PDB file of C-alpha atoms and ligand atoms in Angstrom:
ATOM      1  CA  MET A   1      52.695 -26.040  63.029  1.00  0.00           C
ATOM      2  CA  TYR A   2      51.580 -27.313  59.649  1.00  0.00           C
ATOM      3  CA  SER A   3      51.327 -31.093  60.167  1.00  0.00           C
ATOM      4  CA  THR A   4      50.341 -34.321  58.481  1.00  0.00           C
ATOM      5  CA  LEU A   5      47.279 -36.332  59.393  1.00  0.00           C
ATOM      6  CA  LYS A   6      49.551 -39.030  60.791  1.00  0.00           C
ATOM      7  CA  GLU A   7      51.326 -36.600  63.122  1.00  0.00           C
ATOM      8  CA  LEU A   8      47.986 -35.402  64.482  1.00  0.00           C
ATOM      9  CA  THR A   9      46.424 -38.834  64.901  1.00  0.00           C
ATOM     10  CA  ASP A  10      49.594 -40.045  66.681  1.00  0.00           C
ATOM     11  CA  LYS A  11      49.019 -37.275  69.224  1.00  0.00           C
ATOM     12  CA  ALA A  12      45.340 -38.158  69.452  1.00  0.00           C
ATOM     13  CA  GLU A  13      46.216 -41.804  70.100  1.00  0.00           C
ATOM     14  CA  LYS A  14      48.543 -40.865  72.962  1.00  0.00           C
ATOM     15  CA  LEU A  15      45.901 -38.641  74.548  1.00  0.00           C
ATOM     16  CA  ASN A  16      42.870 -40.837  73.778  1.00  0.00           C
ATOM     17  CA  MET A  17      41.105 -38.045  71.938  1.00  0.00           C
ATOM     18  CA  THR A  18      40.006 -37.442  68.377  1.00  0.00           C
ATOM     19  CA  ILE A  19      40.929 -34.730  65.907  1.00  0.00           C
ATOM     20  CA  GLY A  20      38.102 -32.699  64.427  1.00  0.00           C
ATOM     21  CA  ALA A  21      38.248 -32.638  60.638  1.00  0.00           C
ATOM     22  CA  PHE A  22      36.080 -29.771  59.469  1.00  0.00           C
ATOM     23  CA  ASN A  23      35.016 -29.236  55.857  1.00  0.00           C
ATOM     24  CA  MET A  24      35.519 -25.664  54.686  1.00  0.00           C
ATOM     25  CA  HIS A  25      33.227 -24.514  51.914  1.00  0.00           C
ATOM     26  CA  ASN A  26      34.680 -21.076  51.287  1.00  0.00           C
ATOM     27  CA  LEU A  27      37.733 -19.100  52.350  1.00  0.00           C
ATOM     28  CA  GLU A  28      35.641 -16.752  54.484  1.00  0.00           C
ATOM     29  CA  MET A  29      35.022 -19.327  57.196  1.00  0.00           C
ATOM     30  CA  LEU A  30      38.620 -20.551  57.417  1.00  0.00           C
ATOM     31  CA  PRO A  31      40.222 -17.978  59.787  1.00  0.00           C
ATOM     32  CA  ASP A  32      37.510 -18.515  62.378  1.00  0.00           C
ATOM     33  CA  MET A  33      37.937 -22.295  62.178  1.00  0.00           C
ATOM     34  CA  MET A  34      41.623 -21.796  62.969  1.00  0.00           C
ATOM     35  CA  ARG A  35      40.877 -19.269  65.740  1.00  0.00           C
ATOM     36  CA  ALA A  36      38.565 -21.860  67.290  1.00  0.00           C
ATOM     37  CA  ALA A  37      41.467 -24.339  67.372  1.00  0.00           C
ATOM     38  CA  LYS A  38      43.712 -21.707  68.932  1.00  0.00           C
ATOM     39  CA  GLU A  39      41.177 -20.953  71.676  1.00  0.00           C
ATOM     40  CA  VAL A  40      40.552 -24.628  72.479  1.00  0.00           C
ATOM     41  CA  GLY A  41      44.253 -25.453  72.228  1.00  0.00           C
ATOM     42  CA  ALA A  42      43.776 -28.618  70.170  1.00  0.00           C
ATOM     43  CA  PRO A  43      45.009 -29.628  66.703  1.00  0.00           C
ATOM     44  CA  ILE A  44      42.636 -29.247  63.767  1.00  0.00           C
ATOM     45  CA  ILE A  45      42.218 -30.832  60.354  1.00  0.00           C
ATOM     46  CA  ILE A  46      40.856 -28.572  57.640  1.00  0.00           C
ATOM     47  CA  GLN A  47      39.419 -30.564  54.778  1.00  0.00           C
ATOM     48  CA  THR A  48      38.073 -29.688  51.368  1.00  0.00           C
ATOM     49  CA  SER A  49      36.192 -31.604  48.731  1.00  0.00           C
ATOM     50  CA  VAL A  50      37.772 -31.771  45.301  1.00  0.00           C
ATOM     51  CA  ASP A  51      35.164 -29.304  44.024  1.00  0.00           C
ATOM     52  CA  THR A  52      35.912 -26.750  46.758  1.00  0.00           C
ATOM     53  CA  ALA A  53      39.634 -27.141  46.067  1.00  0.00           C
ATOM     54  CA  LYS A  54      39.043 -26.452  42.376  1.00  0.00           C
ATOM     55  CA  TYR A  55      36.770 -23.489  43.133  1.00  0.00           C
ATOM     56  CA  ILE A  56      39.275 -21.727  45.404  1.00  0.00           C
ATOM     57  CA  GLY A  57      42.507 -23.232  44.065  1.00  0.00           C
ATOM     58  CA  TYR A  58      44.483 -26.021  45.746  1.00  0.00           C
ATOM     59  CA  SER A  59      47.609 -23.922  46.245  1.00  0.00           C
ATOM     60  CA  VAL A  60      45.642 -20.907  47.519  1.00  0.00           C
ATOM     61  CA  ILE A  61      44.012 -23.065  50.216  1.00  0.00           C
ATOM     62  CA  ALA A  62      47.333 -24.670  51.151  1.00  0.00           C
ATOM     63  CA  ALA A  63      49.055 -21.279  51.420  1.00  0.00           C
ATOM     64  CA  VAL A  64      46.313 -19.826  53.621  1.00  0.00           C
ATOM     65  CA  VAL A  65      46.122 -22.870  55.938  1.00  0.00           C
ATOM     66  CA  LYS A  66      49.919 -22.881  56.375  1.00  0.00           C
ATOM     67  CA  GLU A  67      49.969 -19.145  57.084  1.00  0.00           C
ATOM     68  CA  LEU A  68      47.144 -19.384  59.630  1.00  0.00           C
ATOM     69  CA  ALA A  69      48.754 -22.391  61.340  1.00  0.00           C
ATOM     70  CA  ASN A  70      51.955 -20.374  61.779  1.00  0.00           C
ATOM     71  CA  HIS A  71      50.157 -17.181  62.706  1.00  0.00           C
ATOM     72  CA  TYR A  72      48.027 -18.780  65.425  1.00  0.00           C
ATOM     73  CA  MET A  73      50.688 -21.335  66.482  1.00  0.00           C
ATOM     74  CA  ILE A  74      48.343 -24.283  66.068  1.00  0.00           C
ATOM     75  CA  ASP A  75      48.871 -27.801  64.771  1.00  0.00           C
ATOM     76  CA  ALA A  76      46.858 -28.069  61.581  1.00  0.00           C
ATOM     77  CA  ALA A  77      46.673 -30.499  58.684  1.00  0.00           C
ATOM     78  CA  LEU A  78      45.089 -29.870  55.296  1.00  0.00           C
ATOM     79  CA  HIS A  79      43.257 -32.900  53.942  1.00  0.00           C
ATOM     80  CA  LEU A  80      41.599 -33.652  50.586  1.00  0.00           C
ATOM     81  CA  ASP A  81      38.281 -35.363  51.321  1.00  0.00           C
ATOM     82  CA  HIS A  82      36.804 -38.208  49.196  1.00  0.00           C
ATOM     83  CA  ALA A  83      39.039 -38.027  46.148  1.00  0.00           C
ATOM     84  CA  ARG A  84      38.323 -40.674  43.539  1.00  0.00           C
ATOM     85  CA  ASP A  85      40.369 -39.119  40.793  1.00  0.00           C
ATOM     86  CA  LEU A  86      44.138 -39.630  40.818  1.00  0.00           C
ATOM     87  CA  ASP A  87      44.721 -36.281  39.058  1.00  0.00           C
ATOM     88  CA  ALA A  88      42.962 -34.472  41.900  1.00  0.00           C
ATOM     89  CA  ILE A  89      45.168 -36.281  44.413  1.00  0.00           C
ATOM     90  CA  GLN A  90      48.282 -35.313  42.495  1.00  0.00           C
ATOM     91  CA  ASP A  91      47.122 -31.670  42.244  1.00  0.00           C
ATOM     92  CA  ALA A  92      46.529 -31.544  46.009  1.00  0.00           C
ATOM     93  CA  ILE A  93      49.908 -33.058  46.868  1.00  0.00           C
ATOM     94  CA  VAL A  94      51.798 -30.813  44.469  1.00  0.00           C
ATOM     95  CA  ALA A  95      49.973 -27.791  45.937  1.00  0.00           C
ATOM     96  CA  GLY A  96      50.992 -28.715  49.486  1.00  0.00           C
ATOM     97  CA  TYR A  97      48.071 -30.607  51.052  1.00  0.00           C
ATOM     98  CA  SER A  98      49.509 -32.679  53.911  1.00  0.00           C
ATOM     99  CA  SER A  99      46.921 -35.455  53.728  1.00  0.00           C
ATOM    100  CA  ILE A 100      44.574 -36.979  51.197  1.00  0.00           C
ATOM    101  CA  MET A 101      41.755 -39.485  51.147  1.00  0.00           C
ATOM    102  CA  PHE A 102      41.454 -41.952  48.326  1.00  0.00           C
ATOM    103  CA  ASP A 103      37.853 -43.102  48.292  1.00  0.00           C
ATOM    104  CA  GLY A 104      37.743 -46.451  46.535  1.00  0.00           C
ATOM    105  CA  SER A 105      34.540 -47.496  48.274  1.00  0.00           C
ATOM    106  CA  ASN A 106      32.727 -47.725  44.912  1.00  0.00           C
ATOM    107  CA  LEU A 107      35.289 -50.254  43.612  1.00  0.00           C
ATOM    108  CA  SER A 108      35.555 -53.983  44.197  1.00  0.00           C
ATOM    109  CA  PHE A 109      37.549 -54.984  47.272  1.00  0.00           C
ATOM    110  CA  LYS A 110      40.567 -55.937  45.162  1.00  0.00           C
ATOM    111  CA  GLU A 111      40.494 -52.792  43.008  1.00  0.00           C
ATOM    112  CA  ASN A 112      40.110 -50.653  46.114  1.00  0.00           C
ATOM    113  CA  ILE A 113      43.222 -52.306  47.596  1.00  0.00           C
ATOM    114  CA  LEU A 114      45.250 -51.895  44.403  1.00  0.00           C
ATOM    115  CA  LYS A 115      44.392 -48.234  43.814  1.00  0.00           C
ATOM    116  CA  THR A 116      44.673 -47.243  47.467  1.00  0.00           C
ATOM    117  CA  ARG A 117      48.114 -48.883  47.616  1.00  0.00           C
ATOM    118  CA  LEU A 118      49.192 -46.974  44.518  1.00  0.00           C
ATOM    119  CA  VAL A 119      48.038 -43.696  46.067  1.00  0.00           C
ATOM    120  CA  ALA A 120      49.649 -44.527  49.422  1.00  0.00           C
ATOM    121  CA  ASP A 121      53.014 -45.247  47.791  1.00  0.00           C
ATOM    122  CA  TYR A 122      52.838 -41.999  45.801  1.00  0.00           C
ATOM    123  CA  ALA A 123      51.734 -39.898  48.789  1.00  0.00           C
ATOM    124  CA  HIS A 124      54.112 -41.438  51.337  1.00  0.00           C
ATOM    125  CA  ALA A 125      57.082 -40.828  49.032  1.00  0.00           C
ATOM    126  CA  ARG A 126      56.123 -37.137  49.255  1.00  0.00           C
ATOM    127  CA  GLY A 127      55.541 -37.058  53.024  1.00  0.00           C
ATOM    128  CA  VAL A 128      51.749 -36.948  52.732  1.00  0.00           C
ATOM    129  CA  SER A 129      49.331 -39.058  54.799  1.00  0.00           C
ATOM    130  CA  VAL A 130      46.597 -41.228  53.312  1.00  0.00           C
ATOM    131  CA  GLU A 131      43.108 -42.168  54.450  1.00  0.00           C
ATOM    132  CA  GLY A 132      41.295 -45.066  52.786  1.00  0.00           C
ATOM    133  CA  GLU A 133      37.657 -46.143  52.927  1.00  0.00           C
ATOM    134  CA  LEU A 134      36.162 -49.567  53.193  1.00  0.00           C
ATOM    135  CA  GLY A 135      32.422 -50.123  53.023  1.00  0.00           C
ATOM    136  CA  THR A 136      29.968 -47.411  52.067  1.00  0.00           C
ATOM    137  CA  ILE A 137      28.861 -44.497  54.159  1.00  0.00           C
ATOM    138  CA  GLY A 138      25.251 -43.517  53.562  1.00  0.00           C
ATOM    139  CA  GLY A 139      23.952 -40.193  52.328  1.00  0.00           C
ATOM    140  CA  THR A 140      25.495 -38.132  49.610  1.00  0.00           C
ATOM    141  CA  GLU A 141      29.168 -38.158  48.794  1.00  0.00           C
ATOM    142  CA  GLU A 142      29.993 -35.502  46.228  1.00  0.00           C
ATOM    143  CA  GLY A 143      26.620 -35.935  44.588  1.00  0.00           C
ATOM    144  CA  ILE A 144      26.792 -39.724  44.547  1.00  0.00           C
ATOM    145  CA  SER A 145      23.916 -41.047  46.605  1.00  0.00           C
ATOM    146  CA  VAL A 146      24.319 -44.204  48.641  1.00  0.00           C
ATOM    147  CA  SER A 147      20.885 -45.587  49.482  1.00  0.00           C
ATOM    148  CA  GLU A 148      20.099 -47.599  52.608  1.00  0.00           C
ATOM    149  CA  ASP A 149      19.856 -50.803  50.541  1.00  0.00           C
ATOM    150  CA  ASP A 150      23.256 -50.324  48.920  1.00  0.00           C
ATOM    151  CA  LYS A 151      25.032 -49.602  52.179  1.00  0.00           C
ATOM    152  CA  ILE A 152      27.881 -51.994  52.966  1.00  0.00           C
ATOM    153  CA  TYR A 153      29.195 -52.015  56.513  1.00  0.00           C
ATOM    154  CA  THR A 154      32.930 -52.455  57.067  1.00  0.00           C
ATOM    155  CA  ARG A 155      33.746 -56.092  57.821  1.00  0.00           C
ATOM    156  CA  PRO A 156      36.481 -56.450  60.459  1.00  0.00           C
ATOM    157  CA  GLU A 157      38.311 -59.225  58.563  1.00  0.00           C
ATOM    158  CA  ASP A 158      38.322 -57.116  55.376  1.00  0.00           C
ATOM    159  CA  ALA A 159      39.558 -54.102  57.342  1.00  0.00           C
ATOM    160  CA  LEU A 160      42.583 -56.066  58.522  1.00  0.00           C
ATOM    161  CA  THR A 161      43.485 -57.221  55.005  1.00  0.00           C
ATOM    162  CA  PHE A 162      42.855 -53.743  53.577  1.00  0.00           C
ATOM    163  CA  VAL A 163      45.113 -52.015  56.091  1.00  0.00           C
ATOM    164  CA  GLN A 164      47.892 -54.587  55.719  1.00  0.00           C
ATOM    165  CA  GLU A 165      47.829 -54.481  51.921  1.00  0.00           C
ATOM    166  CA  THR A 166      47.439 -50.742  51.394  1.00  0.00           C
ATOM    167  CA  ASN A 167      49.585 -49.237  54.145  1.00  0.00           C
ATOM    168  CA  VAL A 168      47.040 -46.445  54.785  1.00  0.00           C
ATOM    169  CA  ASP A 169      47.544 -44.117  57.746  1.00  0.00           C
ATOM    170  CA  ALA A 170      43.848 -44.004  58.643  1.00  0.00           C
ATOM    171  CA  LEU A 171      40.736 -45.943  57.749  1.00  0.00           C
ATOM    172  CA  ALA A 172      37.217 -44.554  57.248  1.00  0.00           C
ATOM    173  CA  VAL A 173      34.756 -47.096  58.582  1.00  0.00           C
ATOM    174  CA  ALA A 174      31.151 -47.663  57.572  1.00  0.00           C
ATOM    175  CA  ILE A 175      29.356 -48.237  60.870  1.00  0.00           C
ATOM    176  CA  GLY A 176      25.979 -46.663  60.191  1.00  0.00           C
ATOM    177  CA  THR A 177      26.794 -42.992  59.689  1.00  0.00           C
ATOM    178  CA  ASN A 178      25.434 -40.963  56.780  1.00  0.00           C
ATOM    179  CA  HIS A 179      26.833 -37.917  55.054  1.00  0.00           C
ATOM    180  CA  GLY A 180      24.678 -34.820  55.190  1.00  0.00           C
ATOM    181  CA  GLN A 181      22.335 -35.995  57.962  1.00  0.00           C
ATOM    182  CA  PHE A 182      21.404 -32.778  59.781  1.00  0.00           C
ATOM    183  CA  LYS A 183      17.710 -33.193  60.562  1.00  0.00           C
ATOM    184  CA  SER A 184      18.032 -36.338  62.674  1.00  0.00           C
ATOM    185  CA  LYS A 185      20.700 -38.457  64.363  1.00  0.00           C
ATOM    186  CA  THR A 186      21.822 -41.951  63.478  1.00  0.00           C
ATOM    187  CA  ASP A 187      22.313 -45.101  65.542  1.00  0.00           C
ATOM    188  CA  VAL A 188      25.994 -45.826  65.199  1.00  0.00           C
ATOM    189  CA  LYS A 189      26.952 -49.502  65.386  1.00  0.00           C
ATOM    190  CA  ILE A 190      29.365 -49.335  68.316  1.00  0.00           C
ATOM    191  CA  PRO A 191      29.746 -53.152  68.642  1.00  0.00           C
ATOM    192  CA  LEU A 192      30.926 -53.261  65.006  1.00  0.00           C
ATOM    193  CA  LEU A 193      33.419 -50.452  65.667  1.00  0.00           C
ATOM    194  CA  LYS A 194      34.731 -52.399  68.671  1.00  0.00           C
ATOM    195  CA  GLU A 195      35.281 -55.483  66.513  1.00  0.00           C
ATOM    196  CA  ILE A 196      37.109 -53.464  63.852  1.00  0.00           C
ATOM    197  CA  HIS A 197      39.224 -51.695  66.462  1.00  0.00           C
ATOM    198  CA  GLN A 198      40.255 -55.012  67.972  1.00  0.00           C
ATOM    199  CA  VAL A 199      41.785 -56.222  64.718  1.00  0.00           C
ATOM    200  CA  VAL A 200      43.026 -53.019  63.091  1.00  0.00           C
ATOM    201  CA  ALA A 201      45.807 -50.885  64.544  1.00  0.00           C
ATOM    202  CA  VAL A 202      45.456 -47.737  62.378  1.00  0.00           C
ATOM    203  CA  PRO A 203      43.438 -44.689  63.463  1.00  0.00           C
ATOM    204  CA  LEU A 204      39.776 -44.966  62.472  1.00  0.00           C
ATOM    205  CA  VAL A 205      37.712 -42.195  60.918  1.00  0.00           C
ATOM    206  CA  ILE A 206      34.084 -41.170  61.335  1.00  0.00           C
ATOM    207  CA  HIS A 207      32.390 -39.721  58.280  1.00  0.00           C
ATOM    208  CA  GLY A 208      29.008 -38.036  58.475  1.00  0.00           C
ATOM    209  CA  GLY A 209      29.816 -36.606  61.886  1.00  0.00           C
ATOM    210  CA  THR A 210      26.915 -34.127  61.749  1.00  0.00           C
ATOM    211  CA  GLY A 211      24.462 -37.000  62.189  1.00  0.00           C
ATOM    212  CA  VAL A 212      26.251 -38.593  65.154  1.00  0.00           C
ATOM    213  CA  LYS A 213      24.816 -38.132  68.654  1.00  0.00           C
ATOM    214  CA  GLU A 214      27.183 -36.223  70.920  1.00  0.00           C
ATOM    215  CA  ALA A 215      26.400 -38.746  73.666  1.00  0.00           C
ATOM    216  CA  ASP A 216      28.130 -41.383  71.505  1.00  0.00           C
ATOM    217  CA  TYR A 217      31.393 -39.441  71.153  1.00  0.00           C
ATOM    218  CA  PRO A 218      33.198 -40.898  74.203  1.00  0.00           C
ATOM    219  CA  GLU A 219      32.523 -44.492  73.174  1.00  0.00           C
ATOM    220  CA  LEU A 220      33.587 -43.810  69.602  1.00  0.00           C
ATOM    221  CA  ILE A 221      36.803 -42.166  70.751  1.00  0.00           C
ATOM    222  CA  ASN A 222      37.511 -44.869  73.316  1.00  0.00           C
ATOM    223  CA  ASN A 223      37.250 -47.379  70.468  1.00  0.00           C
ATOM    224  CA  GLY A 224      39.805 -45.891  68.137  1.00  0.00           C
ATOM    225  CA  ILE A 225      38.138 -42.986  66.316  1.00  0.00           C
ATOM    226  CA  ARG A 226      41.017 -40.533  65.856  1.00  0.00           C
ATOM    227  CA  LYS A 227      39.623 -38.356  63.051  1.00  0.00           C
ATOM    228  CA  PHE A 228      36.056 -37.084  63.235  1.00  0.00           C
ATOM    229  CA  ASN A 229      34.591 -35.416  60.154  1.00  0.00           C
ATOM    230  CA  VAL A 230      32.052 -32.619  60.481  1.00  0.00           C
ATOM    231  CA  GLY A 231      30.837 -30.794  57.409  1.00  0.00           C
ATOM    232  CA  THR A 232      27.091 -30.283  57.022  1.00  0.00           C
ATOM    233  CA  ASP A 233      26.673 -28.753  60.477  1.00  0.00           C
ATOM    234  CA  LEU A 234      29.014 -25.939  59.435  1.00  0.00           C
ATOM    235  CA  LEU A 235      27.493 -25.552  55.986  1.00  0.00           C
ATOM    236  CA  VAL A 236      23.906 -25.327  57.221  1.00  0.00           C
ATOM    237  CA  ASN A 237      24.695 -22.927  60.039  1.00  0.00           C
ATOM    238  CA  TRP A 238      26.897 -20.637  57.942  1.00  0.00           C
ATOM    239  CA  THR A 239      24.186 -20.457  55.291  1.00  0.00           C
ATOM    240  CA  GLN A 240      21.410 -19.767  57.791  1.00  0.00           C
ATOM    241  CA  GLU A 241      23.356 -16.970  59.508  1.00  0.00           C
ATOM    242  CA  ALA A 242      24.429 -15.445  56.204  1.00  0.00           C
ATOM    243  CA  LYS A 243      20.877 -15.596  54.799  1.00  0.00           C
ATOM    244  CA  ALA A 244      19.502 -13.781  57.824  1.00  0.00           C
ATOM    245  CA  ALA A 245      22.240 -11.140  57.700  1.00  0.00           C
ATOM    246  CA  PHE A 246      21.962 -10.591  53.945  1.00  0.00           C
ATOM    247  CA  GLY A 247      18.201 -10.199  54.394  1.00  0.00           C
ATOM    248  CA  GLU A 248      18.625  -7.391  56.931  1.00  0.00           C
ATOM    249  CA  THR A 249      21.662  -5.502  55.677  1.00  0.00           C
ATOM    250  CA  ALA A 250      21.455  -2.591  53.259  1.00  0.00           C
ATOM    251  CA  VAL A 251      23.033  -3.407  49.891  1.00  0.00           C
ATOM    252  CA  ASN A 252      25.603  -0.629  50.202  1.00  0.00           C
ATOM    253  CA  LYS A 253      26.921  -1.783  53.595  1.00  0.00           C
ATOM    254  CA  SER A 254      30.173  -3.678  53.789  1.00  0.00           C
ATOM    255  CA  LEU A 255      29.907  -7.416  53.190  1.00  0.00           C
ATOM    256  CA  ARG A 256      31.500  -7.831  56.588  1.00  0.00           C
ATOM    257  CA  TYR A 257      28.071  -7.206  58.157  1.00  0.00           C
ATOM    258  CA  ASN A 258      26.766 -10.322  56.413  1.00  0.00           C
ATOM    259  CA  VAL A 259      29.745 -12.611  56.636  1.00  0.00           C
ATOM    260  CA  ILE A 260      31.107 -11.990  60.137  1.00  0.00           C
ATOM    261  CA  PRO A 261      28.017 -13.366  61.963  1.00  0.00           C
ATOM    262  CA  ALA A 262      28.170 -16.509  59.816  1.00  0.00           C
ATOM    263  CA  ASN A 263      31.886 -16.972  60.522  1.00  0.00           C
ATOM    264  CA  GLN A 264      31.312 -16.454  64.228  1.00  0.00           C
ATOM    265  CA  LYS A 265      28.726 -19.213  64.224  1.00  0.00           C
ATOM    266  CA  ILE A 266      31.326 -21.500  62.626  1.00  0.00           C
ATOM    267  CA  LYS A 267      33.815 -20.634  65.347  1.00  0.00           C
ATOM    268  CA  GLU A 268      31.253 -21.421  68.043  1.00  0.00           C
ATOM    269  CA  ILE A 269      30.419 -24.839  66.535  1.00  0.00           C
ATOM    270  CA  VAL A 270      34.055 -25.799  65.916  1.00  0.00           C
ATOM    271  CA  LYS A 271      34.994 -24.840  69.492  1.00  0.00           C
ATOM    272  CA  HIS A 272      32.098 -26.849  70.895  1.00  0.00           C
ATOM    273  CA  LYS A 273      32.951 -29.952  68.846  1.00  0.00           C
ATOM    274  CA  MET A 274      36.684 -29.693  69.519  1.00  0.00           C
ATOM    275  CA  THR A 275      36.075 -29.482  73.247  1.00  0.00           C
ATOM    276  CA  LEU A 276      34.007 -32.689  73.134  1.00  0.00           C
ATOM    277  CA  PHE A 277      36.617 -34.335  70.886  1.00  0.00           C
ATOM    278  CA  MET A 278      39.221 -33.868  73.633  1.00  0.00           C
ATOM    279  CA  ASN A 279      37.312 -36.601  75.511  1.00  0.00           C
ATOM    280  CA  LEU A 280      38.104 -34.995  78.832  1.00  0.00           C
ATOM    281  CA  GLU A 281      36.027 -37.348  80.975  1.00  0.00           C
ATOM    282  CA  SER A 282      37.757 -40.487  79.698  1.00  0.00           C
ATOM    283  CA  PRO A 283      41.092 -41.884  80.839  1.00  0.00           C
ATOM    284  CA  LEU A 284      44.236 -41.297  78.780  1.00  0.00           C
ATOM    285  CA  HIS A 285      44.468 -44.967  77.864  1.00  0.00           C
ATOM    286  CA  VAL A 286      41.693 -47.446  77.290  1.00  0.00           C
ATOM    287  CA  GLU A 287      42.312 -51.174  77.659  1.00  0.00           C
TER     288      GLU A 287
HETATM  289  P1  13P B   1      28.787 -34.436  57.383  1.00  0.00           P
HETATM  290  O1  13P B   1      28.741 -33.374  56.327  1.00  0.00           O
HETATM  291  O2  13P B   1      27.584 -35.308  57.357  1.00  0.00           O
HETATM  292  O3  13P B   1      29.109 -33.895  58.733  1.00  0.00           O
HETATM  293  O4  13P B   1      30.017 -35.396  56.970  1.00  0.00           O
HETATM  294  C1  13P B   1      31.268 -34.855  56.741  1.00  0.00           C
HETATM  295  C2  13P B   1      32.155 -35.867  56.126  1.00  0.00           C
HETATM  296  O5  13P B   1      32.184 -37.010  56.519  1.00  0.00           O
HETATM  297  C3  13P B   1      33.027 -35.440  55.035  1.00  0.00           C
HETATM  298  O6  13P B   1      33.647 -36.510  54.417  1.00  0.00           O
END
């Protein structure tokens, strides 16, 4: 069933698991992402950047995600990732996205609260969930580089104020992850996550999931991570598979020969991540 982020994270909270939020970069990879969810039997969040949404069309993406969710009988949300522009948020909501992220992490604390609150009021009135961000996540966000020196970790006391004042449904936390980190893995600050989780009741979100060690997943999930973003892993693997296939396939052969292997790789990765995100070895409730 087509769902909101809040509906999916509520389920994740009850089952002490996290929901994989996978960035799609083209329409080709989308059916196999949804088939992966069907085979694992877990809910999925499909997310797009603003640029991908503009490239394909917000309403085209929303129509296809809704159709696939119905077709495969899976719980799926469609989320707009890292939107800083209120027009983009409005376009996504009008087109039928069920969740959006307002990324005010480049603003002052007060401005971030004010704008996120504005977005949350607008989105909630239309039945759409909202993710906010506090602190800065390293790496590259939509071409905006956040260097190691400029990184601001989420402060637990700020997180509490931010959540209370903005009414967000989920909070992206800066705990040492970096967007686009695919050649190495990061050391996530689990003690900081624990402190944030102790004071904040909303579901927490990991960005830069590609660079997170799989061995850290259980502890992250047991400490309130209910949405887990993975993008670069899919992008890099799709591109590598497609490059190899395009290199070998005669130019007059169907494009399927080039694209299907790349999509199958996506399905394999999404299934693998989703299985880990179910947190099967951990108890249903963590004290
Ligand atoms: P990665 O591309 O590093 O996996 O991060 C995805 C993400 O957090 C999207 O917002």
